[in-house]
Short mmCIF file of C-alpha atoms in Angstrom, two decimals:
data_model
loop_
_atom_site.label_atom_id
_atom_site.label_comp_id
_atom_site.label_asym_id
_atom_site.label_seq_id
_atom_site.Cartn_x
_atom_site.Cartn_y
_atom_site.Cartn_z
CA UNK A 1 36.61 -32.00 31.34
CA UNK A 2 35.92 -35.05 30.80
CA UNK A 3 32.65 -34.39 33.44
CA UNK A 4 32.39 -31.46 31.19
CA UNK A 5 31.02 -33.71 28.29
CA UNK A 6 29.22 -36.41 29.81
CA UNK A 7 26.81 -33.33 30.88
CA UNK A 8 26.51 -31.58 27.92
CA UNK A 9 25.36 -35.29 26.57
CA UNK A 10 22.86 -35.42 29.30
CA UNK A 11 21.31 -32.51 28.61
CA UNK A 12 21.29 -32.85 24.79
CA UNK A 13 19.23 -36.47 26.14
CA UNK A 14 17.17 -34.13 27.93
CA UNK A 15 16.80 -31.90 24.93
CA UNK A 16 15.67 -34.44 22.80
CA UNK A 17 12.92 -35.57 25.80
CA UNK A 18 11.34 -32.90 25.73
CA UNK A 19 11.52 -31.99 21.75
CA UNK A 20 9.05 -35.51 21.13
CA UNK A 21 7.18 -34.67 23.85
CA UNK A 22 4.00 -32.22 22.66
CA UNK A 23 2.82 -28.59 23.00
CA UNK A 24 4.54 -25.60 21.81
CA UNK A 25 8.00 -26.96 20.53
CA UNK A 26 9.35 -23.20 21.37
CA UNK A 27 6.99 -19.91 24.13
CA UNK A 28 8.97 -17.09 23.82
CA UNK A 29 7.85 -15.15 27.60
CA UNK A 30 7.85 -11.07 27.01
CA UNK A 31 10.56 -11.04 25.13
CA UNK A 32 12.78 -7.70 24.54
CA UNK A 33 15.13 -6.12 22.85
CA UNK A 34 17.84 -2.67 23.26
CA UNK A 35 19.82 -2.49 21.00
CA UNK A 36 21.80 -0.04 22.88
CA UNK A 37 19.36 2.71 24.98
CA UNK A 38 17.33 2.28 21.91
CA UNK A 39 14.10 -0.62 22.44
CA UNK A 40 13.99 -2.75 19.45
CA UNK A 41 11.19 -5.25 20.66
CA UNK A 42 8.56 -4.58 23.41
CA UNK A 43 7.35 -8.29 25.19
CA UNK A 44 6.40 -10.45 22.20
CA UNK A 45 4.68 -13.23 23.87
CA UNK A 46 4.53 -16.48 21.51
CA UNK A 47 3.55 -19.66 20.83
CA UNK A 48 5.26 -22.26 18.19
CA UNK A 49 4.17 -25.58 17.43
CA UNK A 50 5.94 -28.67 16.38
CA UNK A 51 5.43 -28.85 12.48
CA UNK A 52 4.46 -26.82 11.68
CA UNK A 53 4.90 -23.53 9.56
CA UNK A 54 4.83 -19.95 11.45
CA UNK A 55 5.54 -16.92 8.94
CA UNK A 56 6.29 -13.06 11.07
CA UNK A 57 5.52 -10.36 8.83
CA UNK A 58 5.30 -6.87 8.81
CA UNK A 59 7.05 -3.84 7.79
CA UNK A 60 10.70 -3.06 7.75
CA UNK A 61 11.31 -2.81 11.10
CA UNK A 62 8.89 -3.69 13.80
CA UNK A 63 11.65 -6.07 14.80
CA UNK A 64 10.93 -9.45 12.85
CA UNK A 65 14.46 -10.32 12.25
CA UNK A 66 14.79 -8.86 15.45
CA UNK A 67 12.71 -11.97 16.65
CA UNK A 68 13.51 -14.28 14.71
CA UNK A 69 17.34 -13.85 15.70
CA UNK A 70 17.38 -14.40 19.13
CA UNK A 71 15.31 -18.02 19.44
CA UNK A 72 18.88 -18.67 18.48
CA UNK A 73 20.90 -16.40 20.15
CA UNK A 74 22.71 -14.27 17.28
CA UNK A 75 21.82 -11.23 19.15
CA UNK A 76 24.64 -12.31 20.98
CA UNK A 77 26.72 -11.93 18.32
CA UNK A 78 25.89 -8.32 18.53
CA UNK A 79 27.43 -6.30 21.34
CA UNK A 80 25.17 -3.28 22.04
CA UNK A 81 21.82 -5.62 22.09
CA UNK A 82 20.64 -6.74 25.71
CA UNK A 83 18.15 -9.74 25.50
CA UNK A 84 15.36 -9.18 28.01
CA UNK A 85 12.58 -12.06 29.38
CA UNK A 86 12.76 -16.22 28.16
CA UNK A 87 12.86 -17.94 24.92
CA UNK A 88 11.98 -21.71 26.25
CA UNK A 89 12.97 -24.20 23.50
CA UNK A 90 11.90 -27.17 25.19
CA UNK A 91 11.26 -26.51 28.52
CA UNK A 92 14.65 -25.12 28.58
CA UNK A 93 15.18 -20.66 28.64
CA UNK A 94 17.46 -20.32 26.04
CA UNK A 95 18.92 -17.56 27.39
CA UNK A 96 19.23 -19.25 30.73
CA UNK A 97 23.35 -19.30 32.14
CA UNK A 98 24.61 -22.52 31.53
CA UNK A 99 23.44 -22.96 28.00
CA UNK A 100 25.99 -24.37 25.08
CA UNK A 101 24.81 -21.90 21.81
CA UNK A 102 26.64 -23.88 19.89
CA UNK A 103 24.89 -26.60 21.23
CA UNK A 104 21.60 -25.26 20.71
CA UNK A 105 22.24 -23.80 17.23
CA UNK A 106 22.64 -27.18 16.01
CA UNK A 107 19.24 -27.35 17.65
CA UNK A 108 18.03 -24.46 15.86
CA UNK A 109 19.44 -24.24 11.84
CA UNK A 110 19.50 -20.64 10.27
CA UNK A 111 19.06 -19.76 6.63
CA UNK A 112 20.20 -16.32 5.54
CA UNK A 113 18.03 -13.69 3.69
CA UNK A 114 20.94 -14.29 0.62
CA UNK A 115 22.88 -17.26 0.29
CA UNK A 116 25.60 -18.08 1.84
CA UNK A 117 27.90 -21.54 1.05
CA UNK A 118 31.29 -21.41 3.01
CA UNK A 119 34.22 -21.39 0.33
CA UNK A 120 34.45 -24.43 0.19
CA UNK A 121 33.11 -27.76 -1.72
CA UNK A 122 29.22 -28.76 -2.58
CA UNK A 123 29.96 -31.81 -0.72
CA UNK A 124 32.46 -29.74 2.66
CA UNK A 125 29.57 -26.93 2.64
CA UNK A 126 26.88 -29.40 4.34
CA UNK A 127 29.29 -31.44 6.49
CA UNK A 128 30.34 -28.65 8.55
CA UNK A 129 27.76 -28.66 11.34
CA UNK A 130 27.38 -32.58 11.26
CA UNK A 131 31.46 -32.67 11.64
CA UNK A 132 31.84 -29.67 13.80
CA UNK A 133 28.45 -30.57 15.99
CA UNK A 134 30.59 -34.32 15.84
CA UNK A 135 26.99 -35.74 15.29
CA UNK A 136 28.88 -38.35 12.21
CA UNK A 137 31.77 -40.44 13.14
CA UNK A 138 32.49 -42.18 9.89
CA UNK A 139 32.63 -41.54 6.00
CA UNK A 140 30.77 -43.72 5.08
CA UNK A 141 27.93 -42.17 7.39
CA UNK A 142 29.13 -38.67 6.60
CA UNK A 143 28.23 -39.48 3.11
CA UNK A 144 24.59 -40.60 3.58
CA UNK A 145 24.24 -38.27 5.62
CA UNK A 146 25.38 -34.85 2.96
CA UNK A 147 23.24 -36.77 0.19
CA UNK A 148 20.31 -37.55 2.51
CA UNK A 149 19.88 -33.70 2.84
CA UNK A 150 20.29 -32.83 -0.20
CA UNK A 151 18.34 -34.60 -1.80
CA UNK A 152 15.84 -33.33 1.76
CA UNK A 153 16.58 -29.63 -0.29
CA UNK A 154 15.77 -30.83 -3.55
CA UNK A 155 19.31 -30.32 -4.62
CA UNK A 156 21.04 -34.13 -4.94
CA UNK A 157 20.15 -34.46 -8.08
CA UNK A 158 21.58 -31.58 -9.97
CA UNK A 159 24.66 -31.86 -8.29
CA UNK A 160 25.48 -35.42 -7.15
CA UNK A 161 27.92 -35.32 -10.19
CA UNK A 162 29.22 -33.22 -8.86
CA UNK A 163 29.72 -32.28 -5.43
CA UNK A 164 33.91 -31.73 -5.28
CA UNK A 165 32.56 -27.89 -7.30
CA UNK A 166 33.17 -25.09 -4.70
CA UNK A 167 29.44 -24.65 -3.30
CA UNK A 168 29.42 -20.53 -4.86
CA UNK A 169 29.34 -21.27 -8.47
CA UNK A 170 26.14 -23.24 -8.37
CA UNK A 171 23.01 -20.22 -8.94
CA UNK A 172 21.96 -17.73 -6.85
CA UNK A 173 18.61 -20.50 -6.53
CA UNK A 174 21.02 -24.13 -5.70
CA UNK A 175 23.18 -22.10 -3.31
CA UNK A 176 19.55 -21.26 -0.89
CA UNK A 177 19.02 -24.86 -0.72
CA UNK A 178 22.13 -26.01 -0.78
CA UNK A 179 22.23 -23.31 2.70
CA UNK A 180 19.24 -24.87 3.20
CA UNK A 181 20.97 -28.66 3.11
CA UNK A 182 23.48 -27.27 5.34
CA UNK A 183 20.99 -25.84 8.08
CA UNK A 184 19.45 -29.27 8.17
CA UNK A 185 22.30 -30.92 7.89
CA UNK A 186 23.10 -31.60 11.41
CA UNK A 187 18.75 -32.40 11.98
CA UNK A 188 17.72 -29.57 13.79
CA UNK A 189 14.14 -29.33 15.41
CA UNK A 190 13.50 -25.46 14.32
CA UNK A 191 14.48 -23.60 11.56
CA UNK A 192 14.67 -20.80 10.47
CA UNK A 193 14.13 -18.89 7.55
CA UNK A 194 15.43 -14.83 7.52
CA UNK A 195 13.53 -13.59 3.46
CA UNK A 196 14.71 -16.83 2.10
CA UNK A 197 13.55 -16.32 -1.52
CA UNK A 198 14.07 -12.98 -1.40
CA UNK A 199 17.35 -12.64 -3.38
CA UNK A 200 15.60 -15.19 -5.58
CA UNK A 201 13.85 -15.48 -9.05
CA UNK A 202 10.45 -16.98 -8.89
CA UNK A 203 10.56 -20.75 -10.11
CA UNK A 204 13.97 -21.09 -7.33
CA UNK A 205 10.81 -19.46 -5.14
CA UNK A 206 9.24 -21.86 -6.05
CA UNK A 207 11.38 -24.22 -5.03
CA UNK A 208 11.78 -23.92 -2.29
CA UNK A 209 8.42 -23.22 -0.84
CA UNK A 210 7.84 -26.56 -1.80
CA UNK A 211 10.79 -28.01 0.70
CA UNK A 212 9.64 -25.77 3.44
CA UNK A 213 5.32 -27.40 2.38
CA UNK A 214 8.28 -30.78 2.34
CA UNK A 215 10.51 -29.42 5.72
CA UNK A 216 7.44 -29.17 7.89
CA UNK A 217 7.09 -32.81 8.05
CA UNK A 218 10.56 -33.25 10.22
CA UNK A 219 11.30 -29.06 11.51
CA UNK A 220 9.14 -26.69 13.34
CA UNK A 221 9.54 -23.78 10.68
CA UNK A 222 9.57 -20.04 11.15
CA UNK A 223 10.07 -18.04 8.29
CA UNK A 224 10.88 -14.30 7.72
CA UNK A 225 8.75 -12.88 5.47
CA UNK A 226 7.66 -9.75 2.88
CA UNK A 227 5.92 -11.05 0.15
CA UNK A 228 1.83 -11.43 1.75
CA UNK A 229 1.58 -13.94 -1.11
CA UNK A 230 4.28 -15.82 0.16
CA UNK A 231 3.69 -15.82 3.97
CA UNK A 232 -0.17 -16.99 2.82
CA UNK A 233 0.90 -20.16 0.73
CA UNK A 234 4.15 -21.18 3.07
CA UNK A 235 1.92 -20.71 7.02
CA UNK A 236 -0.27 -22.72 8.57
CA UNK A 237 0.30 -19.67 11.42
CA UNK A 238 0.93 -15.47 11.28
CA UNK A 239 2.57 -13.39 13.54
CA UNK A 240 2.25 -9.26 12.25
CA UNK A 241 4.86 -7.22 14.39
CA UNK A 242 4.32 -3.61 13.79
CA UNK A 243 7.31 -0.65 16.04
CA UNK A 244 8.58 -4.06 17.46
CA UNK A 245 5.23 -5.25 18.95
CA UNK A 246 3.10 -8.10 18.93
CA UNK A 247 -0.27 -7.17 16.51
CA UNK A 248 -1.92 -10.03 15.76
CA UNK A 249 -1.14 -14.02 15.72
CA UNK A 250 -2.88 -16.60 13.87
CA UNK A 251 -4.07 -19.01 11.24
CA UNK A 252 -2.53 -17.65 8.48
CA UNK A 253 -6.18 -18.24 6.43
CA UNK A 254 -7.96 -15.87 8.92
CA UNK A 255 -4.86 -13.09 9.03
CA UNK A 256 -5.31 -12.79 5.13
CA UNK A 257 -8.84 -12.97 4.94
CA UNK A 258 -10.33 -11.69 8.15
CA UNK A 259 -7.39 -9.29 10.16
CA UNK A 260 -9.08 -8.20 13.79
CA UNK A 261 -6.29 -5.90 14.01
CA UNK A 262 -6.44 -2.36 12.00
CA UNK A 263 -2.90 -2.23 11.92
CA UNK A 264 -2.97 -5.71 10.50
CA UNK A 265 -5.89 -4.94 7.88
CA UNK A 266 -3.73 -1.63 6.60
CA UNK A 267 -0.48 -3.23 7.05
CA UNK A 268 -1.44 -6.53 5.01
CA UNK A 269 -4.13 -4.10 2.88
CA UNK A 270 -1.67 -1.54 1.54
CA UNK A 271 -3.15 1.07 3.20
CA UNK A 272 -1.78 4.43 4.60
CA UNK A 273 -2.16 3.32 8.06
CA UNK B 1 -14.77 -1.34 8.05
CA UNK B 2 -11.06 0.18 7.21
CA UNK B 3 -12.52 3.02 4.69
CA UNK B 4 -8.40 4.38 4.36
CA UNK B 5 -7.00 4.81 0.72
CA UNK B 6 -4.49 2.41 -0.57
CA UNK B 7 -1.13 3.57 -1.20
CA UNK B 8 -1.48 2.61 -4.70
CA UNK B 9 -4.45 5.58 -5.58
CA UNK B 10 -5.36 3.20 -8.81
CA UNK B 11 -6.09 0.46 -6.83
CA UNK B 12 -8.68 2.11 -4.91
CA UNK B 13 -10.49 3.36 -8.22
CA UNK B 14 -10.27 -0.02 -9.13
CA UNK B 15 -12.30 -1.17 -6.14
CA UNK B 16 -14.16 1.51 -6.46
CA UNK B 17 -15.05 0.58 -10.11
CA UNK B 18 -15.79 -2.76 -9.65
CA UNK B 19 -18.40 -0.86 -6.99
CA UNK B 20 -20.46 1.27 -9.17
CA UNK B 21 -20.96 -1.76 -11.85
CA UNK B 22 -22.69 -3.26 -9.92
CA UNK B 23 -24.52 -1.22 -8.33
CA UNK B 24 -25.99 -0.11 -12.11
CA UNK B 25 -26.60 -3.62 -12.33
CA UNK B 26 -28.75 -3.79 -9.01
CA UNK B 27 -30.00 -1.15 -10.31
CA UNK B 28 -30.53 -2.47 -13.09
CA UNK B 29 -32.16 -5.92 -12.20
CA UNK B 30 -34.13 -3.72 -9.17
CA UNK B 31 -36.05 -1.95 -12.55
CA UNK B 32 -37.03 -5.41 -14.52
CA UNK B 33 -38.56 -6.80 -11.22
CA UNK B 34 -40.13 -3.67 -11.12
CA UNK B 35 -41.59 -4.07 -14.98
CA UNK B 36 -42.01 -7.57 -15.40
CA UNK B 37 -45.58 -6.73 -12.33
CA UNK B 38 -45.78 -3.61 -14.59
CA UNK B 39 -46.60 -6.36 -17.64
CA UNK B 40 -48.21 -8.82 -16.00
CA UNK B 41 -50.46 -7.09 -13.72
CA UNK B 42 -51.49 -4.40 -15.63
CA UNK B 43 -51.14 -6.17 -19.10
CA UNK B 44 -48.37 -3.56 -20.50
CA UNK B 45 -46.45 -6.35 -23.41
CA UNK B 46 -44.03 -3.44 -24.77
CA UNK B 47 -42.60 -3.07 -21.12
CA UNK B 48 -41.42 -7.09 -22.06
CA UNK B 49 -39.14 -6.09 -25.17
CA UNK B 50 -37.63 -3.50 -22.27
CA UNK B 51 -36.92 -5.80 -20.34
CA UNK B 52 -35.37 -8.18 -22.21
CA UNK B 53 -33.30 -4.87 -24.24
CA UNK B 54 -31.72 -4.43 -20.46
CA UNK B 55 -30.90 -8.54 -19.62
CA UNK B 56 -28.23 -7.96 -22.50
CA UNK B 57 -26.41 -5.37 -20.57
CA UNK B 58 -26.86 -7.44 -17.65
CA UNK B 59 -25.52 -11.20 -19.29
CA UNK B 60 -22.93 -7.59 -19.99
CA UNK B 61 -22.38 -5.94 -16.36
CA UNK B 62 -22.02 -9.98 -15.69
CA UNK B 63 -19.31 -10.12 -17.88
CA UNK B 64 -16.96 -6.64 -17.20
CA UNK B 65 -17.19 -7.58 -14.11
CA UNK B 66 -16.23 -10.47 -13.71
CA UNK B 67 -13.43 -9.28 -15.57
CA UNK B 68 -12.56 -6.21 -14.30
CA UNK B 69 -12.49 -9.11 -11.25
CA UNK B 70 -10.10 -10.76 -11.85
CA UNK B 71 -7.82 -8.14 -13.57
CA UNK B 72 -8.00 -6.78 -9.82
CA UNK B 73 -6.47 -10.77 -8.43
CA UNK B 74 -3.21 -10.59 -10.71
CA UNK B 75 -2.50 -7.23 -10.21
CA UNK B 76 -2.96 -6.77 -6.34
CA UNK B 77 -3.43 -10.30 -5.23
CA UNK B 78 -6.10 -8.29 -2.52
CA UNK B 79 -6.03 -9.14 0.83
CA UNK B 80 -8.37 -9.03 4.50
CA UNK B 81 -10.83 -6.36 3.11
CA UNK B 82 -9.93 -6.38 0.27
CA UNK B 83 -10.41 -10.24 -0.90
CA UNK B 84 -14.69 -10.23 1.17
CA UNK B 85 -14.64 -7.15 -2.08
CA UNK B 86 -13.60 -8.67 -4.84
CA UNK B 87 -15.33 -12.45 -4.72
CA UNK B 88 -18.32 -10.96 -3.04
CA UNK B 89 -18.72 -8.24 -5.72
CA UNK B 90 -18.05 -11.59 -8.63
CA UNK B 91 -20.75 -13.63 -6.42
CA UNK B 92 -23.06 -11.02 -6.45
CA UNK B 93 -22.82 -10.47 -10.16
CA UNK B 94 -24.28 -14.09 -10.60
CA UNK B 95 -26.81 -13.83 -8.02
CA UNK B 96 -27.88 -10.41 -9.98
CA UNK B 97 -28.39 -11.88 -13.34
CA UNK B 98 -30.12 -15.00 -12.61
CA UNK B 99 -32.53 -11.93 -10.33
CA UNK B 100 -32.90 -10.63 -13.55
CA UNK B 101 -33.09 -13.78 -15.65
CA UNK B 102 -36.08 -14.67 -13.23
CA UNK B 103 -37.93 -11.04 -14.19
CA UNK B 104 -37.44 -12.11 -17.88
CA UNK B 105 -39.09 -15.61 -17.62
CA UNK B 106 -42.37 -13.83 -15.69
CA UNK B 107 -43.25 -10.98 -18.57
CA UNK B 108 -42.50 -13.47 -21.07
CA UNK B 109 -45.11 -15.05 -19.30
CA UNK B 110 -47.75 -12.14 -18.81
CA UNK B 111 -48.52 -12.30 -22.01
CA UNK B 112 -50.13 -15.81 -22.26
CA UNK B 113 -51.56 -14.50 -18.86
CA UNK B 114 -53.09 -11.50 -20.89
CA UNK B 115 -55.14 -12.97 -22.04
CA UNK B 116 -56.81 -15.37 -19.87
CA UNK B 117 -59.06 -15.05 -16.97
CA UNK B 118 -57.62 -13.34 -13.55
CA UNK B 119 -58.06 -15.94 -10.82
CA UNK B 120 -59.35 -14.33 -7.47
CA UNK B 121 -56.93 -12.71 -5.35
CA UNK B 122 -53.38 -13.84 -7.50
CA UNK B 123 -52.66 -11.81 -8.59
CA UNK B 124 -53.19 -8.91 -5.51
CA UNK B 125 -50.92 -12.19 -4.06
CA UNK B 126 -48.29 -12.16 -7.06
CA UNK B 127 -47.99 -8.31 -6.41
CA UNK B 128 -47.46 -7.92 -2.41
CA UNK B 129 -44.59 -10.64 -3.03
CA UNK B 130 -42.48 -8.72 -5.48
CA UNK B 131 -43.49 -5.49 -4.24
CA UNK B 132 -42.41 -7.55 -0.50
CA UNK B 133 -38.52 -8.94 -3.84
CA UNK B 134 -37.88 -6.02 -4.89
CA UNK B 135 -38.20 -3.48 -0.63
CA UNK B 136 -35.77 -6.55 -0.83
CA UNK B 137 -34.04 -5.87 -3.69
CA UNK B 138 -33.14 -2.66 -3.27
CA UNK B 139 -32.68 -2.36 1.05
CA UNK B 140 -30.33 -5.42 0.16
CA UNK B 141 -27.80 -2.85 -2.36
CA UNK B 142 -28.01 0.09 0.87
CA UNK B 143 -26.95 -2.46 3.23
CA UNK B 144 -22.82 -3.79 0.38
CA UNK B 145 -23.62 0.37 -0.19
CA UNK B 146 -23.35 1.20 3.62
CA UNK B 147 -21.17 -1.93 4.89
CA UNK B 148 -24.04 -2.29 7.02
CA UNK B 149 -23.62 -6.45 7.87
CA UNK B 150 -27.18 -5.42 10.20
CA UNK B 151 -29.04 -3.78 8.04
CA UNK B 152 -27.94 -7.19 5.22
CA UNK B 153 -29.70 -9.39 8.61
CA UNK B 154 -32.19 -7.38 8.27
CA UNK B 155 -33.50 -7.93 4.63
CA UNK B 156 -32.07 -11.93 4.00
CA UNK B 157 -34.75 -12.27 7.75
CA UNK B 158 -37.36 -10.30 5.60
CA UNK B 159 -37.79 -14.45 3.03
CA UNK B 160 -39.27 -15.84 5.18
CA UNK B 161 -42.55 -13.12 4.25
CA UNK B 162 -42.35 -14.50 0.21
CA UNK B 163 -41.97 -17.71 0.89
CA UNK B 164 -45.60 -17.41 3.31
CA UNK B 165 -47.46 -15.47 0.49
CA UNK B 166 -45.82 -18.70 -1.84
CA UNK B 167 -46.45 -21.03 0.18
CA UNK B 168 -50.38 -19.54 0.43
CA UNK B 169 -50.80 -19.03 -3.67
CA UNK B 170 -49.73 -23.24 -3.70
CA UNK B 171 -52.44 -24.18 -2.24
CA UNK B 172 -55.01 -21.52 -4.12
CA UNK B 173 -54.02 -22.50 -7.08
CA UNK B 174 -53.92 -25.78 -6.52
CA UNK B 175 -57.47 -25.86 -5.75
CA UNK B 176 -58.43 -23.82 -8.16
CA UNK B 177 -57.10 -27.04 -10.89
CA UNK B 178 -59.21 -28.73 -8.91
CA UNK B 179 -61.94 -27.21 -9.26
CA UNK B 180 -61.99 -26.89 -12.48
CA UNK B 181 -59.84 -28.96 -15.35
CA UNK B 182 -59.96 -25.34 -17.50
CA UNK B 183 -58.02 -23.19 -14.73
CA UNK B 184 -54.91 -25.71 -15.14
CA UNK B 185 -53.56 -23.32 -17.54
CA UNK B 186 -52.97 -19.67 -16.41
CA UNK B 187 -52.34 -21.50 -12.45
CA UNK B 188 -49.05 -23.80 -13.59
CA UNK B 189 -48.58 -20.19 -15.14
CA UNK B 190 -48.64 -18.33 -12.01
CA UNK B 191 -47.34 -20.77 -10.22
CA UNK B 192 -43.73 -20.85 -11.96
CA UNK B 193 -43.97 -16.31 -12.07
CA UNK B 194 -45.54 -17.18 -8.62
CA UNK B 195 -42.55 -19.74 -8.08
CA UNK B 196 -39.54 -17.37 -9.63
CA UNK B 197 -40.94 -14.09 -6.55
CA UNK B 198 -39.69 -16.68 -4.71
CA UNK B 199 -35.72 -17.91 -6.69
CA UNK B 200 -35.46 -14.18 -6.70
CA UNK B 201 -36.55 -13.48 -2.45
CA UNK B 202 -33.74 -16.53 -2.18
CA UNK B 203 -30.91 -15.30 -4.84
CA UNK B 204 -31.71 -12.19 -2.49
CA UNK B 205 -30.76 -13.68 0.35
CA UNK B 206 -27.64 -14.42 -0.71
CA UNK B 207 -26.53 -11.20 -1.89
CA UNK B 208 -27.70 -10.67 1.90
CA UNK B 209 -25.11 -13.11 3.39
CA UNK B 210 -22.84 -12.18 1.18
CA UNK B 211 -22.48 -8.78 2.53
CA UNK B 212 -22.58 -9.97 6.45
CA UNK B 213 -19.31 -12.06 4.65
CA UNK B 214 -17.99 -8.57 2.99
CA UNK B 215 -18.42 -6.82 6.35
CA UNK B 216 -17.20 -9.03 8.98
CA UNK B 217 -14.94 -11.74 7.63
CA UNK B 218 -17.73 -14.09 8.20
CA UNK B 219 -21.13 -15.36 7.05
CA UNK B 220 -24.08 -14.69 9.41
CA UNK B 221 -24.12 -17.87 11.60
CA UNK B 222 -28.21 -18.58 12.66
CA UNK B 223 -30.13 -19.85 10.79
CA UNK B 224 -32.26 -18.16 8.73
CA UNK B 225 -36.57 -19.53 9.36
CA UNK B 226 -37.50 -21.72 6.33
CA UNK B 227 -40.44 -20.95 5.55
CA UNK B 228 -40.58 -22.77 1.34
CA UNK B 229 -43.50 -25.38 1.72
CA UNK B 230 -44.28 -25.59 -1.24
CA UNK B 231 -42.46 -29.29 -1.49
CA UNK B 232 -44.76 -30.62 0.94
CA UNK B 233 -48.60 -28.92 0.17
CA UNK B 234 -50.58 -31.09 -1.23
CA UNK B 235 -54.36 -30.01 -1.09
CA UNK B 236 -57.07 -32.66 -0.90
CA UNK B 237 -60.19 -32.45 -3.38
CA UNK B 238 -62.71 -34.11 -1.02
CA UNK B 239 -61.79 -32.23 2.08
#
């Protein structure tokens, strides 16, 4: 047991070192995903640079969410899902046998389409991650982490006087920012966002987009979005998926002004392809 | 370029309307350029009024196309080739409007120049210059309709011919002025007229570059030969 924890600490340290080096932070190599017999994703090769926001766009069922969920092994939770290929985060294949999925998810946080705060207080929602990952030891430290995370998520001023109130009593936009605060409380390297603004009004959306831009300094962000304008606004890189294939990947400016593939052009200009 | 229809048909109609209006404007401007030369060379001063009238319509079209383009940007939030088409339409109309203004200016000067004695072959030279400019406008507009970047590039390079004629004329007119100060009035007007055509050529070149951008997503990457030397031309009286 002791040995195990020493091992795992050593591994975490290795991952930290690798994360601080240059080069792509995530490399997907020939990633295919099957749901039972049906193949949902075909040989996707894609690199993600550190401190960049990448948008994954494409029509419904194109595989973008499936791909996003591969990055923190959320597909493990789907019985019939099978993943082939490699996803290398900081020099480590996250699908290798000895990978601790819980530790992985401490490095790769996620925010979902519908805000899903735990039925707990605002404070406990944010403290949840640091508690289970044991990244803080004292109450003072935890207070500090909760405050810092809520501040980074741009929510502190709105909730600092009612941290003991239930998280699901907040407005939709506030709940989503609470979920972001919860995701970043454990200082992940990568934050995955699956249509984080689709249930929010334009003002809450603007607040979250502003936040994404600030979080980029600290985290690498991958966002799935159906709003092309949002992709164009928040991301530096954009990847277009179609029928399970990665069709085109490049600088966001280029994808939206001068895409190279007709399928991308058809999709983003709203044509019948 | 992709010519598939949009899922929303009214979007196709909007883009088509912009194109039709741009073509109407280009047609009017082309006619203005043609008419201003006739004013000048055939001393047909009635045409001056008609150019003025058509200039009003050109200005109106510029506003109309601008409004339409802004409406499309707001309602459709166009991307890729659609975005380029809308932005290029906006830029094209500014260039066309300027060309129209230069033509109007030539027509206004025509009434002064016709009262003066023609100087050497300057009228023929201006006529040649204007023919090239008119060909360029026509060619560039055709390339816009055909979404043909090679055709746009071809006409873009024709501006060099306009510049060369402008240089020659500039030198010639300087000489006339030195020979006899009585020539100065007509020479000054002719110089401005020549300069107007030279500017029309430049604006047409801009449009050609915009068509190239609209079709390919990038501006032409070669440096166009720049042949307008008039800013450094001097003529020595004792030569």
